[in-house]
Amino acid sequence: EYRWIFGDPSSGSLDTSFLPGPSHFYATPGVYTVRLRVSSGGLCIDSTQQDIKVFPGFFPDFEVLGKCKNIPIQFKDKTTAAFGSVNNWKWNFGEPTSPSNTSTLQNPTHVYAAANSYNVEFIVSTSVGCIDTIYKTIDILNQPPLTLQPKDTLICNIDTLQLNAVGAGSFFWTPNYMIDNVNVANPLVSPDVTTTYRVQLTDAFGC
């Protein structure tokens, strides 16, 4: 036999249940003391109690800024909570061979030694006792993504061609010959001799 008391007098008769595994809806956030009394044929009796914390509106999340190995990757907590304040963070960056694989900072950085996919674990909790764990897989690259359009082009020496580099960051073209701007993604070039143009991309994190 089971007798639950959910510690929620405002719910009237719904504050009690005789089921082995009941559910209960709390209309108001707060801390409730739940009591359970169990008996076997009315002979063997025991009871226990536990505080239940009801604080909805807890949404753990984080973002990752940066993509490259050997460059500090920024981890940014984006957790929101309707009750209490976010006050505890535990990170595991998924690189167990690194001496700095874990952190308790809110917004830490981590440097990955090799390009690979890493499983990041983030445990976050609040001042009212909410706690959750989320996981994200991140891809660390050797270089930031960069593509060129077109790669090979034949033009006459009186023509102008627009080059197009696709990527996120700052661009630098070489050589500085018959090109209208070496620091944009899509410069215009008009070489009068065969010329190979190269572009370097540096992202916002120095990669």
PDB file of C-alpha atoms in Angstrom:
ATOM      1  CA  GLU A   1       0.000   0.000   0.000  1.00  0.00           C
ATOM      2  CA  TYR A   2       1.207   3.479  -0.899  1.00  0.00           C
ATOM      3  CA  ARG A   3       0.264   6.909   0.367  1.00  0.00           C
ATOM      4  CA  TRP A   4       1.793  10.009  -1.228  1.00  0.00           C
ATOM      5  CA  ILE A   5       1.429  13.560   0.039  1.00  0.00           C
ATOM      6  CA  PHE A   6       2.789  16.042  -2.492  1.00  0.00           C
ATOM      7  CA  GLY A   7       3.159  18.996  -0.102  1.00  0.00           C
ATOM      8  CA  ASP A   8       0.797  21.114  -2.202  1.00  0.00           C
ATOM      9  CA  PRO A   9      -2.289  21.940  -0.048  1.00  0.00           C
ATOM     10  CA  SER A  10      -3.654  24.316  -2.694  1.00  0.00           C
ATOM     11  CA  SER A  11      -4.414  21.305  -4.904  1.00  0.00           C
ATOM     12  CA  GLY A  12      -7.014  19.997  -2.447  1.00  0.00           C
ATOM     13  CA  SER A  13      -7.750  16.290  -2.735  1.00  0.00           C
ATOM     14  CA  LEU A  14      -5.156  15.984  -5.542  1.00  0.00           C
ATOM     15  CA  ASP A  15      -2.448  16.502  -2.924  1.00  0.00           C
ATOM     16  CA  THR A  16      -2.727  12.794  -2.010  1.00  0.00           C
ATOM     17  CA  SER A  17      -2.328   9.655  -4.106  1.00  0.00           C
ATOM     18  CA  PHE A  18      -2.436   5.914  -3.374  1.00  0.00           C
ATOM     19  CA  LEU A  19      -0.785   4.820  -6.646  1.00  0.00           C
ATOM     20  CA  PRO A  20       2.722   3.292  -6.665  1.00  0.00           C
ATOM     21  CA  GLY A  21       4.010   5.795  -9.289  1.00  0.00           C
ATOM     22  CA  PRO A  22       1.770   8.855  -9.481  1.00  0.00           C
ATOM     23  CA  SER A  23       2.282  12.235 -11.138  1.00  0.00           C
ATOM     24  CA  HIS A  24       1.358  15.635  -9.764  1.00  0.00           C
ATOM     25  CA  PHE A  25       0.972  19.075 -11.352  1.00  0.00           C
ATOM     26  CA  TYR A  26       2.333  22.018  -9.332  1.00  0.00           C
ATOM     27  CA  ALA A  27       0.624  25.264 -10.313  1.00  0.00           C
ATOM     28  CA  THR A  28       3.084  27.532  -8.514  1.00  0.00           C
ATOM     29  CA  PRO A  29       6.920  27.446  -8.560  1.00  0.00           C
ATOM     30  CA  GLY A  30       8.600  26.684  -5.256  1.00  0.00           C
ATOM     31  CA  VAL A  31      10.085  23.973  -3.049  1.00  0.00           C
ATOM     32  CA  TYR A  32       7.676  21.241  -1.977  1.00  0.00           C
ATOM     33  CA  THR A  33       8.224  18.489   0.596  1.00  0.00           C
ATOM     34  CA  VAL A  34       6.895  15.197  -0.773  1.00  0.00           C
ATOM     35  CA  ARG A  35       6.161  12.378   1.685  1.00  0.00           C
ATOM     36  CA  LEU A  36       5.703   8.686   0.927  1.00  0.00           C
ATOM     37  CA  ARG A  37       4.355   6.055   3.342  1.00  0.00           C
ATOM     38  CA  VAL A  38       4.612   2.388   2.304  1.00  0.00           C
ATOM     39  CA  SER A  39       3.185  -0.633   4.103  1.00  0.00           C
ATOM     40  CA  SER A  40       3.044  -4.336   3.362  1.00  0.00           C
ATOM     41  CA  GLY A  41      -0.314  -5.711   4.431  1.00  0.00           C
ATOM     42  CA  GLY A  42      -0.435  -3.122   7.201  1.00  0.00           C
ATOM     43  CA  LEU A  43       2.374  -4.951   9.041  1.00  0.00           C
ATOM     44  CA  CYS A  44       5.717  -3.657   7.719  1.00  0.00           C
ATOM     45  CA  ILE A  45       5.566   0.164   7.495  1.00  0.00           C
ATOM     46  CA  ASP A  46       8.137   2.770   6.503  1.00  0.00           C
ATOM     47  CA  SER A  47       8.121   6.356   5.278  1.00  0.00           C
ATOM     48  CA  THR A  48      10.421   8.854   3.646  1.00  0.00           C
ATOM     49  CA  GLN A  49      10.352  12.408   2.359  1.00  0.00           C
ATOM     50  CA  GLN A  50      12.183  14.544  -0.187  1.00  0.00           C
ATOM     51  CA  ASP A  51      12.172  18.194  -1.233  1.00  0.00           C
ATOM     52  CA  ILE A  52      11.058  18.737  -4.834  1.00  0.00           C
ATOM     53  CA  LYS A  53      12.146  21.974  -6.503  1.00  0.00           C
ATOM     54  CA  VAL A  54       9.692  23.257  -9.098  1.00  0.00           C
ATOM     55  CA  PHE A  55      11.243  26.078 -11.139  1.00  0.00           C
ATOM     56  CA  PRO A  56      10.247  25.956 -14.827  1.00  0.00           C
ATOM     57  CA  GLY A  57      11.877  28.043 -17.512  1.00  0.00           C
ATOM     58  CA  PHE A  58      15.424  26.607 -17.339  1.00  0.00           C
ATOM     59  CA  PHE A  59      17.050  26.412 -20.791  1.00  0.00           C
ATOM     60  CA  PRO A  60      20.750  25.378 -20.900  1.00  0.00           C
ATOM     61  CA  ASP A  61      22.652  26.251 -24.073  1.00  0.00           C
ATOM     62  CA  PHE A  62      26.064  27.361 -25.307  1.00  0.00           C
ATOM     63  CA  GLU A  63      27.738  28.516 -28.510  1.00  0.00           C
ATOM     64  CA  VAL A  64      31.217  27.925 -29.878  1.00  0.00           C
ATOM     65  CA  LEU A  65      33.221  30.724 -31.513  1.00  0.00           C
ATOM     66  CA  GLY A  66      36.215  29.701 -33.606  1.00  0.00           C
ATOM     67  CA  LYS A  67      37.045  26.708 -35.786  1.00  0.00           C
ATOM     68  CA  CYS A  68      40.787  26.053 -35.951  1.00  0.00           C
ATOM     69  CA  LYS A  69      43.346  23.980 -34.103  1.00  0.00           C
ATOM     70  CA  ASN A  70      46.090  25.791 -32.141  1.00  0.00           C
ATOM     71  CA  ILE A  71      43.827  28.850 -31.857  1.00  0.00           C
ATOM     72  CA  PRO A  72      41.787  29.568 -28.673  1.00  0.00           C
ATOM     73  CA  ILE A  73      38.197  28.401 -29.153  1.00  0.00           C
ATOM     74  CA  GLN A  74      35.696  30.506 -27.198  1.00  0.00           C
ATOM     75  CA  PHE A  75      32.870  28.707 -25.400  1.00  0.00           C
ATOM     76  CA  LYS A  76      30.008  31.002 -24.418  1.00  0.00           C
ATOM     77  CA  ASP A  77      27.251  30.102 -21.961  1.00  0.00           C
ATOM     78  CA  LYS A  78      23.807  31.065 -23.306  1.00  0.00           C
ATOM     79  CA  THR A  79      21.728  29.499 -20.534  1.00  0.00           C
ATOM     80  CA  THR A  80      18.583  31.320 -19.429  1.00  0.00           C
ATOM     81  CA  ALA A  81      16.576  30.771 -16.242  1.00  0.00           C
ATOM     82  CA  ALA A  82      13.227  32.246 -15.230  1.00  0.00           C
ATOM     83  CA  PHE A  83      13.937  31.631 -11.528  1.00  0.00           C
ATOM     84  CA  GLY A  84      17.195  32.129  -9.643  1.00  0.00           C
ATOM     85  CA  SER A  85      20.500  32.832 -11.351  1.00  0.00           C
ATOM     86  CA  VAL A  86      22.889  30.631 -13.325  1.00  0.00           C
ATOM     87  CA  ASN A  87      25.835  30.186 -10.976  1.00  0.00           C
ATOM     88  CA  ASN A  88      27.703  26.948 -11.689  1.00  0.00           C
ATOM     89  CA  TRP A  89      29.391  25.659 -14.829  1.00  0.00           C
ATOM     90  CA  LYS A  90      31.342  22.490 -15.614  1.00  0.00           C
ATOM     91  CA  TRP A  91      32.882  22.006 -19.049  1.00  0.00           C
ATOM     92  CA  ASN A  92      34.513  18.963 -20.606  1.00  0.00           C
ATOM     93  CA  PHE A  93      35.986  19.824 -23.999  1.00  0.00           C
ATOM     94  CA  GLY A  94      36.272  16.227 -25.228  1.00  0.00           C
ATOM     95  CA  GLU A  95      40.069  16.176 -25.457  1.00  0.00           C
ATOM     96  CA  PRO A  96      41.128  13.901 -22.533  1.00  0.00           C
ATOM     97  CA  THR A  97      44.849  14.083 -23.389  1.00  0.00           C
ATOM     98  CA  SER A  98      44.846  17.850 -22.811  1.00  0.00           C
ATOM     99  CA  PRO A  99      45.787  19.119 -19.322  1.00  0.00           C
ATOM    100  CA  SER A 100      43.176  21.872 -19.760  1.00  0.00           C
ATOM    101  CA  ASN A 101      40.340  19.569 -20.850  1.00  0.00           C
ATOM    102  CA  THR A 102      37.949  20.835 -18.149  1.00  0.00           C
ATOM    103  CA  SER A 103      36.901  24.223 -16.808  1.00  0.00           C
ATOM    104  CA  THR A 104      34.511  25.741 -14.260  1.00  0.00           C
ATOM    105  CA  LEU A 105      34.478  29.211 -15.839  1.00  0.00           C
ATOM    106  CA  GLN A 106      31.290  30.558 -17.349  1.00  0.00           C
ATOM    107  CA  ASN A 107      32.875  31.430 -20.709  1.00  0.00           C
ATOM    108  CA  PRO A 108      36.179  29.563 -21.034  1.00  0.00           C
ATOM    109  CA  THR A 109      38.534  29.099 -23.972  1.00  0.00           C
ATOM    110  CA  HIS A 110      40.274  25.906 -25.045  1.00  0.00           C
ATOM    111  CA  VAL A 111      43.017  25.219 -27.587  1.00  0.00           C
ATOM    112  CA  TYR A 112      42.696  21.958 -29.535  1.00  0.00           C
ATOM    113  CA  ALA A 113      45.945  20.367 -30.672  1.00  0.00           C
ATOM    114  CA  ALA A 114      44.553  18.555 -33.706  1.00  0.00           C
ATOM    115  CA  ALA A 115      41.820  18.901 -36.296  1.00  0.00           C
ATOM    116  CA  ASN A 116      39.034  16.473 -35.401  1.00  0.00           C
ATOM    117  CA  SER A 117      35.457  16.176 -34.145  1.00  0.00           C
ATOM    118  CA  TYR A 118      35.091  16.615 -30.381  1.00  0.00           C
ATOM    119  CA  ASN A 119      32.165  15.864 -28.063  1.00  0.00           C
ATOM    120  CA  VAL A 120      31.744  18.773 -25.624  1.00  0.00           C
ATOM    121  CA  GLU A 121      29.881  18.212 -22.339  1.00  0.00           C
ATOM    122  CA  PHE A 122      28.367  21.175 -20.477  1.00  0.00           C
ATOM    123  CA  ILE A 123      26.820  20.855 -16.989  1.00  0.00           C
ATOM    124  CA  VAL A 124      25.085  24.008 -15.770  1.00  0.00           C
ATOM    125  CA  SER A 125      23.044  24.748 -12.645  1.00  0.00           C
ATOM    126  CA  THR A 126      21.232  27.612 -10.931  1.00  0.00           C
ATOM    127  CA  SER A 127      20.921  29.094  -7.458  1.00  0.00           C
ATOM    128  CA  VAL A 128      17.514  27.413  -6.992  1.00  0.00           C
ATOM    129  CA  GLY A 129      18.839  23.923  -7.736  1.00  0.00           C
ATOM    130  CA  CYS A 130      18.041  23.411 -11.416  1.00  0.00           C
ATOM    131  CA  ILE A 131      20.761  21.392 -13.156  1.00  0.00           C
ATOM    132  CA  ASP A 132      21.116  19.906 -16.618  1.00  0.00           C
ATOM    133  CA  THR A 133      23.744  18.471 -18.971  1.00  0.00           C
ATOM    134  CA  ILE A 134      23.923  19.132 -22.694  1.00  0.00           C
ATOM    135  CA  TYR A 135      26.256  17.785 -25.372  1.00  0.00           C
ATOM    136  CA  LYS A 136      27.397  19.202 -28.690  1.00  0.00           C
ATOM    137  CA  THR A 137      29.802  17.830 -31.296  1.00  0.00           C
ATOM    138  CA  ILE A 138      32.126  20.465 -32.744  1.00  0.00           C
ATOM    139  CA  ASP A 139      34.442  20.206 -35.749  1.00  0.00           C
ATOM    140  CA  ILE A 140      37.939  21.664 -35.382  1.00  0.00           C
ATOM    141  CA  LEU A 141      39.673  22.384 -38.687  1.00  0.00           C
ATOM    142  CA  ASN A 142      43.217  22.969 -39.912  1.00  0.00           C
ATOM    143  CA  GLN A 143      42.220  26.210 -41.662  1.00  0.00           C
ATOM    144  CA  PRO A 144      39.037  28.262 -41.951  1.00  0.00           C
ATOM    145  CA  PRO A 145      36.807  27.287 -44.913  1.00  0.00           C
ATOM    146  CA  LEU A 146      37.812  29.092 -48.117  1.00  0.00           C
ATOM    147  CA  THR A 147      36.787  28.548 -51.731  1.00  0.00           C
ATOM    148  CA  LEU A 148      37.455  30.466 -54.929  1.00  0.00           C
ATOM    149  CA  GLN A 149      35.245  31.163 -57.942  1.00  0.00           C
ATOM    150  CA  PRO A 150      36.463  30.930 -60.657  1.00  0.00           C
ATOM    151  CA  LYS A 151      39.730  29.017 -60.197  1.00  0.00           C
ATOM    152  CA  ASP A 152      40.981  29.077 -63.809  1.00  0.00           C
ATOM    153  CA  THR A 153      39.927  31.751 -66.253  1.00  0.00           C
ATOM    154  CA  LEU A 154      41.068  32.799 -69.707  1.00  0.00           C
ATOM    155  CA  ILE A 155      40.582  36.462 -70.578  1.00  0.00           C
ATOM    156  CA  CYS A 156      41.983  38.860 -73.158  1.00  0.00           C
ATOM    157  CA  ASN A 157      44.421  41.529 -72.010  1.00  0.00           C
ATOM    158  CA  ILE A 158      41.832  44.253 -72.441  1.00  0.00           C
ATOM    159  CA  ASP A 159      39.220  42.499 -70.286  1.00  0.00           C
ATOM    160  CA  THR A 160      38.360  42.808 -66.612  1.00  0.00           C
ATOM    161  CA  LEU A 161      37.476  39.840 -64.467  1.00  0.00           C
ATOM    162  CA  GLN A 162      35.902  39.686 -61.033  1.00  0.00           C
ATOM    163  CA  LEU A 163      37.446  37.168 -58.630  1.00  0.00           C
ATOM    164  CA  ASN A 164      35.305  35.732 -55.831  1.00  0.00           C
ATOM    165  CA  ALA A 165      36.608  34.325 -52.558  1.00  0.00           C
ATOM    166  CA  VAL A 166      34.031  32.686 -50.305  1.00  0.00           C
ATOM    167  CA  GLY A 167      34.762  32.668 -46.582  1.00  0.00           C
ATOM    168  CA  ALA A 168      34.342  34.620 -43.345  1.00  0.00           C
ATOM    169  CA  GLY A 169      37.111  36.979 -42.264  1.00  0.00           C
ATOM    170  CA  SER A 170      39.709  39.333 -43.751  1.00  0.00           C
ATOM    171  CA  PHE A 171      41.092  38.798 -47.242  1.00  0.00           C
ATOM    172  CA  PHE A 172      44.498  39.638 -48.700  1.00  0.00           C
ATOM    173  CA  TRP A 173      45.295  39.086 -52.386  1.00  0.00           C
ATOM    174  CA  THR A 174      48.712  38.812 -54.013  1.00  0.00           C
ATOM    175  CA  PRO A 175      50.300  39.976 -56.206  1.00  0.00           C
ATOM    176  CA  ASN A 176      49.241  43.609 -56.048  1.00  0.00           C
ATOM    177  CA  TYR A 177      49.204  43.836 -59.833  1.00  0.00           C
ATOM    178  CA  MET A 178      46.334  45.177 -61.920  1.00  0.00           C
ATOM    179  CA  ILE A 179      43.875  44.566 -59.098  1.00  0.00           C
ATOM    180  CA  ASP A 180      41.541  47.246 -57.768  1.00  0.00           C
ATOM    181  CA  ASN A 181      41.582  46.190 -54.086  1.00  0.00           C
ATOM    182  CA  VAL A 182      43.678  43.528 -52.383  1.00  0.00           C
ATOM    183  CA  ASN A 183      41.550  43.518 -49.188  1.00  0.00           C
ATOM    184  CA  VAL A 184      38.106  42.551 -50.457  1.00  0.00           C
ATOM    185  CA  ALA A 185      36.545  39.179 -51.245  1.00  0.00           C
ATOM    186  CA  ASN A 186      35.652  40.044 -54.847  1.00  0.00           C
ATOM    187  CA  PRO A 187      38.254  42.320 -56.453  1.00  0.00           C
ATOM    188  CA  LEU A 188      38.396  43.248 -60.126  1.00  0.00           C
ATOM    189  CA  VAL A 189      41.556  42.274 -62.016  1.00  0.00           C
ATOM    190  CA  SER A 190      42.724  43.227 -65.497  1.00  0.00           C
ATOM    191  CA  PRO A 191      46.212  41.726 -66.009  1.00  0.00           C
ATOM    192  CA  ASP A 192      47.919  42.237 -69.364  1.00  0.00           C
ATOM    193  CA  VAL A 193      50.083  39.133 -68.851  1.00  0.00           C
ATOM    194  CA  THR A 194      49.261  35.699 -67.460  1.00  0.00           C
ATOM    195  CA  THR A 195      48.984  36.160 -63.684  1.00  0.00           C
ATOM    196  CA  THR A 196      48.217  33.802 -60.813  1.00  0.00           C
ATOM    197  CA  TYR A 197      46.362  35.517 -58.000  1.00  0.00           C
ATOM    198  CA  ARG A 198      46.371  34.037 -54.519  1.00  0.00           C
ATOM    199  CA  VAL A 199      44.217  34.973 -51.549  1.00  0.00           C
ATOM    200  CA  GLN A 200      44.800  34.544 -47.815  1.00  0.00           C
ATOM    201  CA  LEU A 201      41.863  34.444 -45.411  1.00  0.00           C
ATOM    202  CA  THR A 202      42.231  35.273 -41.717  1.00  0.00           C
ATOM    203  CA  ASP A 203      39.150  34.681 -39.608  1.00  0.00           C
ATOM    204  CA  ALA A 204      38.065  36.754 -36.609  1.00  0.00           C
ATOM    205  CA  PHE A 205      40.008  34.483 -34.230  1.00  0.00           C
ATOM    206  CA  GLY A 206      43.375  34.689 -36.002  1.00  0.00           C
ATOM    207  CA  CYS A 207      43.148  31.447 -37.960  1.00  0.00           C
TER     208      CYS A 207
END
